[in-house]
PDB file of C-alpha atoms in Angstrom:
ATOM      1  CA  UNK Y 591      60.754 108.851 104.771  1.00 55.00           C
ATOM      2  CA  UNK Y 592      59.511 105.302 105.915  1.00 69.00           C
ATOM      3  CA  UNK Y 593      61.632 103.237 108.188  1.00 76.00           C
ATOM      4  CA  UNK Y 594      62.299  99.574 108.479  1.00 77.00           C
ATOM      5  CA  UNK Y 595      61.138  98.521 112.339  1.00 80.00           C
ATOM      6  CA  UNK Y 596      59.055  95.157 112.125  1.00 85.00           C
ATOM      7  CA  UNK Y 597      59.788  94.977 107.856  1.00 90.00           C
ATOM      8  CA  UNK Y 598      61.490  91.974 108.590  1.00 91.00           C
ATOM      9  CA  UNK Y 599      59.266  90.453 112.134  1.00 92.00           C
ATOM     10  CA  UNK Y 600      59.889  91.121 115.691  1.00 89.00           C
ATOM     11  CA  UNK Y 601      62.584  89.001 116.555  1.00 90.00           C
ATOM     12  CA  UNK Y 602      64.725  90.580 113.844  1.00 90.00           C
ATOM     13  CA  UNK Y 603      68.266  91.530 114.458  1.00 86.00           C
ATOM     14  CA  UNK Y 604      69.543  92.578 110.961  1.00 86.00           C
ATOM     15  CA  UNK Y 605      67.608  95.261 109.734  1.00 86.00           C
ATOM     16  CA  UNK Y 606      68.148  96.510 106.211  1.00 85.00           C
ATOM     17  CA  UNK Y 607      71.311  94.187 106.187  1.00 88.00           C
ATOM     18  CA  UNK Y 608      68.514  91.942 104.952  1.00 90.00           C
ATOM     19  CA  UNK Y 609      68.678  93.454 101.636  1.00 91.00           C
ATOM     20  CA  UNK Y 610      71.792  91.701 101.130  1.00 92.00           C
ATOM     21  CA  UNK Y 611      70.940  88.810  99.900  1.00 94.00           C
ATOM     22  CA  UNK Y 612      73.154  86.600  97.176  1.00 94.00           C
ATOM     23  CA  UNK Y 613      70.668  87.436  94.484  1.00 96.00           C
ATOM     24  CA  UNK Y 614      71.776  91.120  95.017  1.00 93.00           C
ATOM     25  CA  UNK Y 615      75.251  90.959  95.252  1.00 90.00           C
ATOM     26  CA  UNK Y 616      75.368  88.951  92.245  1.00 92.00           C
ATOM     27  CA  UNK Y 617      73.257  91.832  90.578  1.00 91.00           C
ATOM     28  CA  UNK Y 618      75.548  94.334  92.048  1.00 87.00           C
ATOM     29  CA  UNK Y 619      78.495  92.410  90.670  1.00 85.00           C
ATOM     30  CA  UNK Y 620      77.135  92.409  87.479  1.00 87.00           C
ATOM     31  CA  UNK Y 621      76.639  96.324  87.051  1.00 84.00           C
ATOM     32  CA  UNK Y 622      80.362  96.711  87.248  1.00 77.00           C
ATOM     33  CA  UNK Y 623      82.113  99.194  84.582  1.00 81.00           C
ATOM     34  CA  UNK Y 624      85.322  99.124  84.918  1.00 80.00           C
ATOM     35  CA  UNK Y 625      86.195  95.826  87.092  1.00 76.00           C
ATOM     36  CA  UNK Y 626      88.382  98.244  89.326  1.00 80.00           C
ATOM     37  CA  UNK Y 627      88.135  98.073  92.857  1.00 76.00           C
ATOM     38  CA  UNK Y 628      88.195 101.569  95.155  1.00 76.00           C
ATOM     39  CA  UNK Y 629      88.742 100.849  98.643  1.00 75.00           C
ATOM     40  CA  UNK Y 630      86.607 102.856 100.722  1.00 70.00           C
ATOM     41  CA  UNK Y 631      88.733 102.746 104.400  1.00 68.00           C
ATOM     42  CA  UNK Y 632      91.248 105.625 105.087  1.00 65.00           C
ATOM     43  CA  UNK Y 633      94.988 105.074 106.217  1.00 70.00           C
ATOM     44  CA  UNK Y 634      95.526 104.927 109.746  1.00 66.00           C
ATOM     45  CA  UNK Y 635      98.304 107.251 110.668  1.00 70.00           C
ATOM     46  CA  UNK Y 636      98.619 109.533 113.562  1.00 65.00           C
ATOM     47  CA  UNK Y 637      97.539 112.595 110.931  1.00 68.00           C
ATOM     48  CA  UNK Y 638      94.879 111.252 109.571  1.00 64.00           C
ATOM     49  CA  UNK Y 639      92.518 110.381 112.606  1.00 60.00           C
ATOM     50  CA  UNK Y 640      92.794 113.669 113.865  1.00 59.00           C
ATOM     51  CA  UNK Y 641      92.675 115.220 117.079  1.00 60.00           C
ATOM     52  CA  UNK Y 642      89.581 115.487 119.675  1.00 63.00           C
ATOM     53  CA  UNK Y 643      89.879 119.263 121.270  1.00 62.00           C
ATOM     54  CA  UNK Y 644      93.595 119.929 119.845  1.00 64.00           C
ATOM     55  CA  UNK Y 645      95.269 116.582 121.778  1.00 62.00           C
ATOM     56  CA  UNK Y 646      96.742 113.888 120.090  1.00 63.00           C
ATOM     57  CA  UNK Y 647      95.893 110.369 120.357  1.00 60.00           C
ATOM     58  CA  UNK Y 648      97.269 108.183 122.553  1.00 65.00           C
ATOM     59  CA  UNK Y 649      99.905 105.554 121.106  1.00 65.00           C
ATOM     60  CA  UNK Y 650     100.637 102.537 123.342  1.00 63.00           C
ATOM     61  CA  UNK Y 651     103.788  99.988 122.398  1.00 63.00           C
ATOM     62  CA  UNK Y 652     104.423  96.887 124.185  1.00 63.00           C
ATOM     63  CA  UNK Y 653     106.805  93.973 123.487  1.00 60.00           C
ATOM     64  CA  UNK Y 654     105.571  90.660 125.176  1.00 60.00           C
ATOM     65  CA  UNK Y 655     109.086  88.984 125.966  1.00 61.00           C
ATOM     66  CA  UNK Y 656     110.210  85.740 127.474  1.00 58.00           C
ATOM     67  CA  UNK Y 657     109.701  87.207 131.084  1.00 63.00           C
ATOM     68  CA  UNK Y 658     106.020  87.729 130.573  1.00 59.00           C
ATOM     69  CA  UNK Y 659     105.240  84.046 128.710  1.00 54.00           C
ATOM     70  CA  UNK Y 660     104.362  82.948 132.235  1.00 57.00           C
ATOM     71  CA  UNK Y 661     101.640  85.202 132.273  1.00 59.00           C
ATOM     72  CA  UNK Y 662      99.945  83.844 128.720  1.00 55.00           C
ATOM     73  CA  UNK Y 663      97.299  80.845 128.824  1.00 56.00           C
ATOM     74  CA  UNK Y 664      98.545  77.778 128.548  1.00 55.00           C
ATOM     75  CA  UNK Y 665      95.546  77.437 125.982  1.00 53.00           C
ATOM     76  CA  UNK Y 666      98.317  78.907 123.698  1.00 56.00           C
ATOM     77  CA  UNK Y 667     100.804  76.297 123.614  1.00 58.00           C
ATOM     78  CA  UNK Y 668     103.518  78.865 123.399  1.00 58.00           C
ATOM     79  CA  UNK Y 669     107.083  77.233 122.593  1.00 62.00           C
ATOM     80  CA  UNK Y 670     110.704  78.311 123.567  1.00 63.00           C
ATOM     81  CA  UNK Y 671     112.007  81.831 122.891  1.00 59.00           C
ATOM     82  CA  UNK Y 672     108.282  82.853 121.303  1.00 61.00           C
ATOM     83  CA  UNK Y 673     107.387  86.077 121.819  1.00 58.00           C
ATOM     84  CA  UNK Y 674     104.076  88.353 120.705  1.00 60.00           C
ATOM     85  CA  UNK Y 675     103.037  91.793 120.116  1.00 60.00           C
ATOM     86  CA  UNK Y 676     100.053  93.667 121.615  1.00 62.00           C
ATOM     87  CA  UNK Y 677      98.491  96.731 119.668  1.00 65.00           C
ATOM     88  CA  UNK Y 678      95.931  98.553 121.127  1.00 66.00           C
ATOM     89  CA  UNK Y 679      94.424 101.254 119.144  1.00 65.00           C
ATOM     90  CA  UNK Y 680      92.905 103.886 120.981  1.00 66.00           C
ATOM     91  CA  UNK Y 681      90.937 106.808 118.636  1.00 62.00           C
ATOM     92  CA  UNK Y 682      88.173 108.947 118.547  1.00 62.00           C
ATOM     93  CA  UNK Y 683      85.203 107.099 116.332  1.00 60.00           C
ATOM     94  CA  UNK Y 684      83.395 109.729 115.606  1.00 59.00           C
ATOM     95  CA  UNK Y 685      85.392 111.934 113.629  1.00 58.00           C
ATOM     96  CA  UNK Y 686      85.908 112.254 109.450  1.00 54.00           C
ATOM     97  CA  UNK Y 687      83.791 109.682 107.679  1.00 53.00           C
ATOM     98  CA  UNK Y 688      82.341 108.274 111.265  1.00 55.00           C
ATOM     99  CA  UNK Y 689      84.763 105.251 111.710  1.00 54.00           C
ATOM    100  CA  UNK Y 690      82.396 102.732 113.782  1.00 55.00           C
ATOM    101  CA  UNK Y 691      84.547  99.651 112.615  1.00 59.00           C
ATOM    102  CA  UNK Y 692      88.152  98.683 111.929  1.00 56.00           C
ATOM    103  CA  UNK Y 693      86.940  97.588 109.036  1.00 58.00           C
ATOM    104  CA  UNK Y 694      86.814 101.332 107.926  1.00 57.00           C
ATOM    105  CA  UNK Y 695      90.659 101.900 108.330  1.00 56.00           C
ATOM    106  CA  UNK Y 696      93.685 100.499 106.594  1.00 53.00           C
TER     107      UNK Y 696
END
């Protein structure tokens, strides 16, 4: 099996991503057979990422109220009685089909 280091010059960051060019996703679009489209991410739940060594994953909820607007940036321009959520997902990555990106995960 060959291997792609230097295919594309030295200073390349992309790798085999440059085989995606708009010539072949247009002739990838155009081999379609049924015009459905299968999503290829899995649901997030808490049973469906499952467990490192028998121990659940960590869940974290927090509620940014009016107490803790002092605390945001002014950058945000927050107005009266505005509030925000925080998720933070914490998982193991390399479990079931290898999720290295959210873009994996529903």
């Amino acid at each position: 099996m060959g291997n792609n280091w230097g295919r594309w010059g030295e200073d390349d960051q992309r790798g085999a991503l440059n085989l995606i060019t708009p010539e072949a996703v247009k002739a990838a679009a155009q081999r379609r057979a049924t015009g459905k489209v299968y999503s290829l991410a899995i649901q997030l739940t808490r049973e469906s990422v499952p467990a490192v060594h028998d121990r659940p994953a960590p869940e974290r909820y927090t509620l940014t109220t009016m107490a803790d607007i002092g605390r945001v940036p002014p950058i945000f321009e927050i107005g009266e009685g505005v509030g925000a959520n925080e998720d933070v997902l914490t998982m193991p990555s390399h479990i079931g089909t290898h999720m290295d990106a959210l873009s994996h995960v529903t």
